[in-house]
Amino acid sequence: MSGRSLAHYRRIVIKIGSALLVDGRTGLKRGWLENLSADIAGLRAAGVEVLVVSSGAIALGRTVLGTPAGALRLEEAQAAAAIGQIGLAGAWTASLKAHDIIAGQILLTLQNTEERRQYLNARATLRQLLKVGAVPIINENDTIATSEIRYGDNDRLAARVATMIGADLLVLLSDIDGLYTAPPHLDPDARFLAEIPAITSDIEAMAGGAASELSRGGMRTKIEAGKIATASGCAMIIASGKIDHPLKAITEGARHSIFHASRAPVSARKTWIAGQLLPAGTIHIDDGAVAALKRGNSLLAAGVTAVDGHFSRGDTVAIVNAKGGEIARGLSGYDSDEARMIAGKKTAGIEAILGYPARAAMVHRDDLVMSAVKREGSAHA
């Protein structure tokens, strides 16, 4: 494979997995981090803005505490994260300082990127860090996030950061060098895919089902990250981080998979809507409403067949067809109780039901984005 220059990208988000950065027995892999920091310095010298999503806080904290192998209880994991995050931040600060680069730490939770006001505040902070010439070092705030309000992996967090900040490339450094048609350690006939023009249902199938061994922190979450990133006009690369100078290696021809950005990226507002990981509810619609949405129309109450979940006006909802496949997401114009009351009703009759004049739509077209891939039997991305 020929080399791929990263220097022509304007803004790059780099995601690093725990296993690349931390050895369970010896702790932080300082030599590897120093080599990566040199790569980052090279990109910075070429005029590229760089943000890093760095895993490793819990893993590093475990080595400091000498925690035995095995699953941790929530409070144990959070304590390990609190200890490891200090060491991780210090290591990044020292490693980048050797190249006269300032590091800035940002800890995010799912809520920070899913709630509109917090999303905008986080984006403003990241933009200011880039403006002053710093490299933001971002991680999920594992010290306070619970299983119900966390990403669970940094692949999708990195994709949300990439869309939030308007990056044009997301690089996922992993223990695998790209996308294969099947897990290569299980299928000797698995083929490597160097370029992925679009994430289709076939590409998703290659990543394994939700119950597979790849379902967390593996290829499935990377494909989910790719869907979020590419829809916003951001390309994505999956490459091996198990080598020294992994970014430099990409430019020198190391094998990697690139997912091309959508040719028709959605606006920043719709990027945020599309990237929501946890829709507050689900709106089921009939075939006529599906056709109307494809024509660019708003979703009217008359086309709604059922409403699931509890949500408020302005919350993000998944919109699914008669077969249960998600076709769109949008911001609801009604609370869930009101939406149930007017589901299937003509606009002219809504005032009599609710006691006040009807709003223009259940979901207005300006607050709605069609899904890039139709998926049967799933109401959530």
PDB file of C-alpha atoms in Angstrom, residues 144-378:
ATOM      1  CA  ILE A 144     -18.255   9.814  37.690  1.00  0.00           C
ATOM      2  CA  ALA A 145     -19.924   8.201  34.654  1.00  0.00           C
ATOM      3  CA  THR A 146     -22.107   5.198  35.410  1.00  0.00           C
ATOM      4  CA  SER A 147     -22.939   2.367  33.043  1.00  0.00           C
ATOM      5  CA  GLU A 148     -26.237   4.059  32.229  1.00  0.00           C
ATOM      6  CA  ILE A 149     -24.693   7.399  31.228  1.00  0.00           C
ATOM      7  CA  ARG A 150     -21.409   6.464  29.592  1.00  0.00           C
ATOM      8  CA  TYR A 151     -20.164   5.705  26.115  1.00  0.00           C
ATOM      9  CA  GLY A 152     -18.536   2.438  27.134  1.00  0.00           C
ATOM     10  CA  ASP A 153     -15.868   2.854  24.476  1.00  0.00           C
ATOM     11  CA  ASN A 154     -13.711   5.663  23.207  1.00  0.00           C
ATOM     12  CA  ASP A 155     -14.263   4.924  19.505  1.00  0.00           C
ATOM     13  CA  ARG A 156     -17.667   6.578  19.478  1.00  0.00           C
ATOM     14  CA  LEU A 157     -16.483   9.272  21.880  1.00  0.00           C
ATOM     15  CA  ALA A 158     -13.728  10.092  19.379  1.00  0.00           C
ATOM     16  CA  ALA A 159     -16.281  10.240  16.561  1.00  0.00           C
ATOM     17  CA  ARG A 160     -18.482  12.594  18.566  1.00  0.00           C
ATOM     18  CA  VAL A 161     -15.458  14.802  19.272  1.00  0.00           C
ATOM     19  CA  ALA A 162     -14.567  14.767  15.564  1.00  0.00           C
ATOM     20  CA  THR A 163     -18.046  15.905  14.560  1.00  0.00           C
ATOM     21  CA  MET A 164     -18.227  18.385  17.429  1.00  0.00           C
ATOM     22  CA  ILE A 165     -15.012  20.132  16.419  1.00  0.00           C
ATOM     23  CA  GLY A 166     -15.426  19.821  12.636  1.00  0.00           C
ATOM     24  CA  ALA A 167     -12.421  17.555  12.067  1.00  0.00           C
ATOM     25  CA  ASP A 168     -11.799  16.239   8.571  1.00  0.00           C
ATOM     26  CA  LEU A 169     -10.021  13.045   9.670  1.00  0.00           C
ATOM     27  CA  LEU A 170     -10.472  10.617  12.558  1.00  0.00           C
ATOM     28  CA  VAL A 171      -7.668   8.093  13.135  1.00  0.00           C
ATOM     29  CA  LEU A 172      -8.467   5.071  15.295  1.00  0.00           C
ATOM     30  CA  LEU A 173      -5.202   3.466  16.417  1.00  0.00           C
ATOM     31  CA  SER A 174      -5.980  -0.107  17.351  1.00  0.00           C
ATOM     32  CA  ASP A 175      -4.522  -3.575  17.813  1.00  0.00           C
ATOM     33  CA  ILE A 176      -5.742  -4.416  14.310  1.00  0.00           C
ATOM     34  CA  ASP A 177      -4.561  -2.747  11.116  1.00  0.00           C
ATOM     35  CA  GLY A 178      -7.938  -2.193   9.492  1.00  0.00           C
ATOM     36  CA  LEU A 179     -11.246  -3.727   8.416  1.00  0.00           C
ATOM     37  CA  TYR A 180     -11.476  -7.328   7.258  1.00  0.00           C
ATOM     38  CA  THR A 181     -14.426  -9.160   5.760  1.00  0.00           C
ATOM     39  CA  ALA A 182     -14.387 -11.367   8.884  1.00  0.00           C
ATOM     40  CA  PRO A 183     -12.322 -11.548  12.081  1.00  0.00           C
ATOM     41  CA  PRO A 184      -8.896 -12.601  10.715  1.00  0.00           C
ATOM     42  CA  HIS A 185      -8.019 -14.627  13.810  1.00  0.00           C
ATOM     43  CA  LEU A 186     -11.114 -16.767  13.244  1.00  0.00           C
ATOM     44  CA  ASP A 187     -11.270 -16.894   9.442  1.00  0.00           C
ATOM     45  CA  PRO A 188      -8.025 -17.476   7.506  1.00  0.00           C
ATOM     46  CA  ASP A 189      -9.820 -16.480   4.302  1.00  0.00           C
ATOM     47  CA  ALA A 190     -10.785 -13.026   5.625  1.00  0.00           C
ATOM     48  CA  ARG A 191      -9.959 -10.292   3.115  1.00  0.00           C
ATOM     49  CA  PHE A 192      -8.498  -6.926   4.054  1.00  0.00           C
ATOM     50  CA  LEU A 193     -10.409  -3.851   2.847  1.00  0.00           C
ATOM     51  CA  ALA A 194      -8.188  -0.851   2.176  1.00  0.00           C
ATOM     52  CA  GLU A 195     -10.927   1.586   1.140  1.00  0.00           C
ATOM     53  CA  ILE A 196     -14.555   1.801   2.200  1.00  0.00           C
ATOM     54  CA  PRO A 197     -16.486   4.322   0.066  1.00  0.00           C
ATOM     55  CA  ALA A 198     -19.606   4.071   2.247  1.00  0.00           C
ATOM     56  CA  ILE A 199     -20.751   2.133   5.317  1.00  0.00           C
ATOM     57  CA  THR A 200     -23.412  -0.202   3.957  1.00  0.00           C
ATOM     58  CA  SER A 201     -25.337  -2.965   5.699  1.00  0.00           C
ATOM     59  CA  ASP A 202     -22.753  -5.429   4.318  1.00  0.00           C
ATOM     60  CA  ILE A 203     -19.946  -3.453   5.953  1.00  0.00           C
ATOM     61  CA  GLU A 204     -21.855  -3.415   9.228  1.00  0.00           C
ATOM     62  CA  ALA A 205     -22.324  -7.176   9.036  1.00  0.00           C
ATOM     63  CA  MET A 206     -18.559  -7.644   8.833  1.00  0.00           C
ATOM     64  CA  ALA A 207     -18.215  -6.062  12.261  1.00  0.00           C
ATOM     65  CA  GLY A 208     -20.266  -8.738  14.002  1.00  0.00           C
ATOM     66  CA  GLY A 209     -23.581  -8.638  15.802  1.00  0.00           C
ATOM     67  CA  ALA A 210     -24.363  -6.919  19.061  1.00  0.00           C
ATOM     68  CA  ALA A 211     -23.812 -10.125  21.014  1.00  0.00           C
ATOM     69  CA  SER A 212     -20.489 -10.996  19.408  1.00  0.00           C
ATOM     70  CA  GLU A 213     -17.071 -10.832  21.008  1.00  0.00           C
ATOM     71  CA  LEU A 214     -16.435  -7.706  18.949  1.00  0.00           C
ATOM     72  CA  SER A 215     -19.377  -5.811  20.377  1.00  0.00           C
ATOM     73  CA  ARG A 216     -17.441  -3.618  22.792  1.00  0.00           C
ATOM     74  CA  GLY A 217     -14.238  -1.821  21.993  1.00  0.00           C
ATOM     75  CA  GLY A 218     -13.902  -3.936  18.872  1.00  0.00           C
ATOM     76  CA  MET A 219     -14.753  -3.563  15.216  1.00  0.00           C
ATOM     77  CA  ARG A 220     -18.470  -3.002  15.789  1.00  0.00           C
ATOM     78  CA  THR A 221     -17.876   0.169  17.791  1.00  0.00           C
ATOM     79  CA  LYS A 222     -15.399   1.327  15.159  1.00  0.00           C
ATOM     80  CA  ILE A 223     -18.041   0.952  12.454  1.00  0.00           C
ATOM     81  CA  GLU A 224     -20.505   2.855  14.632  1.00  0.00           C
ATOM     82  CA  ALA A 225     -17.851   5.555  15.029  1.00  0.00           C
ATOM     83  CA  GLY A 226     -17.374   5.581  11.273  1.00  0.00           C
ATOM     84  CA  LYS A 227     -21.082   6.147  10.670  1.00  0.00           C
ATOM     85  CA  ILE A 228     -21.067   9.152  12.999  1.00  0.00           C
ATOM     86  CA  ALA A 229     -17.879  10.640  11.565  1.00  0.00           C
ATOM     87  CA  THR A 230     -18.393  10.077   7.842  1.00  0.00           C
ATOM     88  CA  ALA A 231     -21.946  11.464   7.912  1.00  0.00           C
ATOM     89  CA  SER A 232     -20.491  14.788   9.053  1.00  0.00           C
ATOM     90  CA  GLY A 233     -17.901  14.950   6.278  1.00  0.00           C
ATOM     91  CA  CYS A 234     -15.036  13.481   8.315  1.00  0.00           C
ATOM     92  CA  ALA A 235     -12.987  10.612   6.868  1.00  0.00           C
ATOM     93  CA  MET A 236     -11.872   7.817   9.203  1.00  0.00           C
ATOM     94  CA  ILE A 237      -8.776   5.616   9.254  1.00  0.00           C
ATOM     95  CA  ILE A 238      -8.333   2.398  11.223  1.00  0.00           C
ATOM     96  CA  ALA A 239      -4.644   1.574  11.619  1.00  0.00           C
ATOM     97  CA  SER A 240      -2.385  -0.473  13.855  1.00  0.00           C
ATOM     98  CA  GLY A 241      -0.964   1.284  16.871  1.00  0.00           C
ATOM     99  CA  LYS A 242       1.201  -1.664  17.845  1.00  0.00           C
ATOM    100  CA  ILE A 243       4.180  -0.179  16.018  1.00  0.00           C
ATOM    101  CA  ASP A 244       6.453   2.743  16.833  1.00  0.00           C
ATOM    102  CA  HIS A 245       5.546   6.047  15.187  1.00  0.00           C
ATOM    103  CA  PRO A 246       2.109   4.773  14.047  1.00  0.00           C
ATOM    104  CA  LEU A 247       1.089   8.041  12.359  1.00  0.00           C
ATOM    105  CA  LYS A 248       4.361   8.317  10.493  1.00  0.00           C
ATOM    106  CA  ALA A 249       3.918   4.681   9.454  1.00  0.00           C
ATOM    107  CA  ILE A 250       0.629   5.531   7.720  1.00  0.00           C
ATOM    108  CA  THR A 251       2.407   8.147   5.619  1.00  0.00           C
ATOM    109  CA  GLU A 252       5.130   5.619   4.789  1.00  0.00           C
ATOM    110  CA  GLY A 253       2.711   2.990   3.516  1.00  0.00           C
ATOM    111  CA  ALA A 254       1.707   0.913   6.547  1.00  0.00           C
ATOM    112  CA  ARG A 255      -1.522  -0.965   5.910  1.00  0.00           C
ATOM    113  CA  HIS A 256      -4.711   0.761   7.023  1.00  0.00           C
ATOM    114  CA  SER A 257      -8.375   1.085   6.091  1.00  0.00           C
ATOM    115  CA  ILE A 258      -9.861   4.432   5.165  1.00  0.00           C
ATOM    116  CA  PHE A 259     -13.583   5.184   5.309  1.00  0.00           C
ATOM    117  CA  HIS A 260     -14.418   8.029   2.946  1.00  0.00           C
ATOM    118  CA  ALA A 261     -16.426  10.999   4.143  1.00  0.00           C
ATOM    119  CA  SER A 262     -19.944  11.465   2.875  1.00  0.00           C
ATOM    120  CA  ARG A 263     -20.160  13.602  -0.246  1.00  0.00           C
ATOM    121  CA  ALA A 264     -23.220  15.304   1.186  1.00  0.00           C
ATOM    122  CA  PRO A 265     -22.410  15.922   4.860  1.00  0.00           C
ATOM    123  CA  VAL A 266     -25.200  17.189   7.052  1.00  0.00           C
ATOM    124  CA  SER A 267     -25.098  20.542   8.823  1.00  0.00           C
ATOM    125  CA  ALA A 268     -23.536  20.929  12.274  1.00  0.00           C
ATOM    126  CA  ARG A 269     -26.981  20.908  13.922  1.00  0.00           C
ATOM    127  CA  LYS A 270     -28.065  17.807  12.052  1.00  0.00           C
ATOM    128  CA  THR A 271     -24.695  16.182  12.717  1.00  0.00           C
ATOM    129  CA  TRP A 272     -25.431  16.532  16.406  1.00  0.00           C
ATOM    130  CA  ILE A 273     -28.913  15.052  15.982  1.00  0.00           C
ATOM    131  CA  ALA A 274     -27.668  12.131  13.876  1.00  0.00           C
ATOM    132  CA  GLY A 275     -24.855  11.349  16.293  1.00  0.00           C
ATOM    133  CA  GLN A 276     -27.055  11.005  19.368  1.00  0.00           C
ATOM    134  CA  LEU A 277     -26.206   7.651  20.926  1.00  0.00           C
ATOM    135  CA  LEU A 278     -29.264   7.424  23.151  1.00  0.00           C
ATOM    136  CA  PRO A 279     -32.519   8.677  21.583  1.00  0.00           C
ATOM    137  CA  ALA A 280     -35.025   9.537  24.287  1.00  0.00           C
ATOM    138  CA  GLY A 281     -37.819   7.698  22.493  1.00  0.00           C
ATOM    139  CA  THR A 282     -39.047   6.127  19.288  1.00  0.00           C
ATOM    140  CA  ILE A 283     -41.718   7.275  16.831  1.00  0.00           C
ATOM    141  CA  HIS A 284     -43.173   4.623  14.508  1.00  0.00           C
ATOM    142  CA  ILE A 285     -44.486   5.838  11.160  1.00  0.00           C
ATOM    143  CA  ASP A 286     -46.398   4.415   8.206  1.00  0.00           C
ATOM    144  CA  ASP A 287     -45.193   3.969   4.634  1.00  0.00           C
ATOM    145  CA  GLY A 288     -46.757   7.230   3.491  1.00  0.00           C
ATOM    146  CA  ALA A 289     -44.818   9.170   6.100  1.00  0.00           C
ATOM    147  CA  VAL A 290     -41.608   7.369   5.098  1.00  0.00           C
ATOM    148  CA  ALA A 291     -42.117   8.519   1.516  1.00  0.00           C
ATOM    149  CA  ALA A 292     -42.804  12.069   2.698  1.00  0.00           C
ATOM    150  CA  LEU A 293     -39.594  12.193   4.726  1.00  0.00           C
ATOM    151  CA  LYS A 294     -37.605  10.950   1.724  1.00  0.00           C
ATOM    152  CA  ARG A 295     -39.024  13.870  -0.254  1.00  0.00           C
ATOM    153  CA  GLY A 296     -37.683  16.266   2.373  1.00  0.00           C
ATOM    154  CA  ASN A 297     -40.972  16.933   4.167  1.00  0.00           C
ATOM    155  CA  SER A 298     -41.596  17.261   7.890  1.00  0.00           C
ATOM    156  CA  LEU A 299     -43.115  14.428   9.928  1.00  0.00           C
ATOM    157  CA  LEU A 300     -46.788  15.135  10.615  1.00  0.00           C
ATOM    158  CA  ALA A 301     -48.831  13.508  13.355  1.00  0.00           C
ATOM    159  CA  ALA A 302     -51.075  11.837  10.769  1.00  0.00           C
ATOM    160  CA  GLY A 303     -48.270   9.532   9.699  1.00  0.00           C
ATOM    161  CA  VAL A 304     -47.413   8.354  13.220  1.00  0.00           C
ATOM    162  CA  THR A 305     -48.616   4.881  14.201  1.00  0.00           C
ATOM    163  CA  ALA A 306     -47.108   4.536  17.692  1.00  0.00           C
ATOM    164  CA  VAL A 307     -44.861   6.315  20.203  1.00  0.00           C
ATOM    165  CA  ASP A 308     -42.449   4.592  22.593  1.00  0.00           C
ATOM    166  CA  GLY A 309     -40.518   6.022  25.523  1.00  0.00           C
ATOM    167  CA  HIS A 310     -40.749   9.130  27.671  1.00  0.00           C
ATOM    168  CA  PHE A 311     -39.373  12.347  26.207  1.00  0.00           C
ATOM    169  CA  SER A 312     -39.874  16.087  26.260  1.00  0.00           C
ATOM    170  CA  ARG A 313     -40.274  18.567  23.475  1.00  0.00           C
ATOM    171  CA  GLY A 314     -36.851  19.151  21.893  1.00  0.00           C
ATOM    172  CA  ASP A 315     -35.463  15.715  22.811  1.00  0.00           C
ATOM    173  CA  THR A 316     -33.961  13.524  20.114  1.00  0.00           C
ATOM    174  CA  VAL A 317     -36.157  10.638  18.950  1.00  0.00           C
ATOM    175  CA  ALA A 318     -35.538   7.740  16.595  1.00  0.00           C
ATOM    176  CA  ILE A 319     -38.003   7.461  13.722  1.00  0.00           C
ATOM    177  CA  VAL A 320     -38.641   3.924  12.492  1.00  0.00           C
ATOM    178  CA  ASN A 321     -40.626   2.377   9.650  1.00  0.00           C
ATOM    179  CA  ALA A 322     -43.288  -0.333   9.809  1.00  0.00           C
ATOM    180  CA  LYS A 323     -40.607  -3.049   9.964  1.00  0.00           C
ATOM    181  CA  GLY A 324     -38.818  -1.431  12.884  1.00  0.00           C
ATOM    182  CA  GLY A 325     -35.867  -0.112  10.856  1.00  0.00           C
ATOM    183  CA  GLU A 326     -34.550   3.279  11.872  1.00  0.00           C
ATOM    184  CA  ILE A 327     -34.815   5.709   8.964  1.00  0.00           C
ATOM    185  CA  ALA A 328     -34.258   9.054  10.670  1.00  0.00           C
ATOM    186  CA  ARG A 329     -33.656  10.977  13.874  1.00  0.00           C
ATOM    187  CA  GLY A 330     -35.006  14.320  14.869  1.00  0.00           C
ATOM    188  CA  LEU A 331     -36.030  16.700  17.620  1.00  0.00           C
ATOM    189  CA  SER A 332     -39.582  16.088  18.764  1.00  0.00           C
ATOM    190  CA  GLY A 333     -42.055  18.958  18.564  1.00  0.00           C
ATOM    191  CA  TYR A 334     -44.169  17.428  21.332  1.00  0.00           C
ATOM    192  CA  ASP A 335     -43.811  15.747  24.711  1.00  0.00           C
ATOM    193  CA  SER A 336     -44.264  11.972  24.531  1.00  0.00           C
ATOM    194  CA  ASP A 337     -47.688  12.068  26.255  1.00  0.00           C
ATOM    195  CA  GLU A 338     -48.944  14.635  23.747  1.00  0.00           C
ATOM    196  CA  ALA A 339     -47.397  12.719  20.854  1.00  0.00           C
ATOM    197  CA  ARG A 340     -49.331   9.594  21.852  1.00  0.00           C
ATOM    198  CA  MET A 341     -52.578  11.550  22.048  1.00  0.00           C
ATOM    199  CA  ILE A 342     -52.271  12.969  18.536  1.00  0.00           C
ATOM    200  CA  ALA A 343     -50.623  10.011  16.788  1.00  0.00           C
ATOM    201  CA  GLY A 344     -52.476   9.318  13.553  1.00  0.00           C
ATOM    202  CA  LYS A 345     -54.554  12.490  13.784  1.00  0.00           C
ATOM    203  CA  LYS A 346     -54.938  15.149  11.100  1.00  0.00           C
ATOM    204  CA  THR A 347     -53.414  18.534  11.931  1.00  0.00           C
ATOM    205  CA  ALA A 348     -56.822  20.214  11.858  1.00  0.00           C
ATOM    206  CA  GLY A 349     -58.081  18.017  14.698  1.00  0.00           C
ATOM    207  CA  ILE A 350     -55.115  18.384  17.055  1.00  0.00           C
ATOM    208  CA  GLU A 351     -56.268  21.604  18.748  1.00  0.00           C
ATOM    209  CA  ALA A 352     -59.466  19.924  19.910  1.00  0.00           C
ATOM    210  CA  ILE A 353     -57.455  17.075  21.437  1.00  0.00           C
ATOM    211  CA  LEU A 354     -54.718  19.085  23.158  1.00  0.00           C
ATOM    212  CA  GLY A 355     -56.620  22.290  23.885  1.00  0.00           C
ATOM    213  CA  TYR A 356     -54.194  24.556  22.054  1.00  0.00           C
ATOM    214  CA  PRO A 357     -53.279  25.183  18.382  1.00  0.00           C
ATOM    215  CA  ALA A 358     -51.197  22.463  16.785  1.00  0.00           C
ATOM    216  CA  ARG A 359     -47.533  22.978  16.026  1.00  0.00           C
ATOM    217  CA  ALA A 360     -46.445  22.641  12.424  1.00  0.00           C
ATOM    218  CA  ALA A 361     -45.093  19.101  12.724  1.00  0.00           C
ATOM    219  CA  MET A 362     -44.336  16.206  15.032  1.00  0.00           C
ATOM    220  CA  VAL A 363     -40.726  16.587  13.838  1.00  0.00           C
ATOM    221  CA  HIS A 364     -39.904  19.566  11.639  1.00  0.00           C
ATOM    222  CA  ARG A 365     -37.737  18.903   8.597  1.00  0.00           C
ATOM    223  CA  ASP A 366     -35.153  21.426   9.841  1.00  0.00           C
ATOM    224  CA  ASP A 367     -34.732  19.282  12.971  1.00  0.00           C
ATOM    225  CA  LEU A 368     -34.637  15.943  11.156  1.00  0.00           C
ATOM    226  CA  VAL A 369     -31.848  13.968   9.508  1.00  0.00           C
ATOM    227  CA  MET A 370     -32.284  10.786   7.496  1.00  0.00           C
ATOM    228  CA  SER A 371     -30.180   7.784   8.531  1.00  0.00           C
ATOM    229  CA  ALA A 372     -27.300   6.864   6.236  1.00  0.00           C
ATOM    230  CA  VAL A 373     -28.079   3.134   6.483  1.00  0.00           C
ATOM    231  CA  LYS A 374     -31.469   1.458   6.865  1.00  0.00           C
ATOM    232  CA  ARG A 375     -31.416  -1.288   9.426  1.00  0.00           C
ATOM    233  CA  GLU A 376     -34.272  -3.652   9.966  1.00  0.00           C
ATOM    234  CA  GLY A 377     -35.299  -4.691  13.450  1.00  0.00           C
ATOM    235  CA  SER A 378     -33.368  -1.975  15.322  1.00  0.00           C
TER     236      SER A 378
END
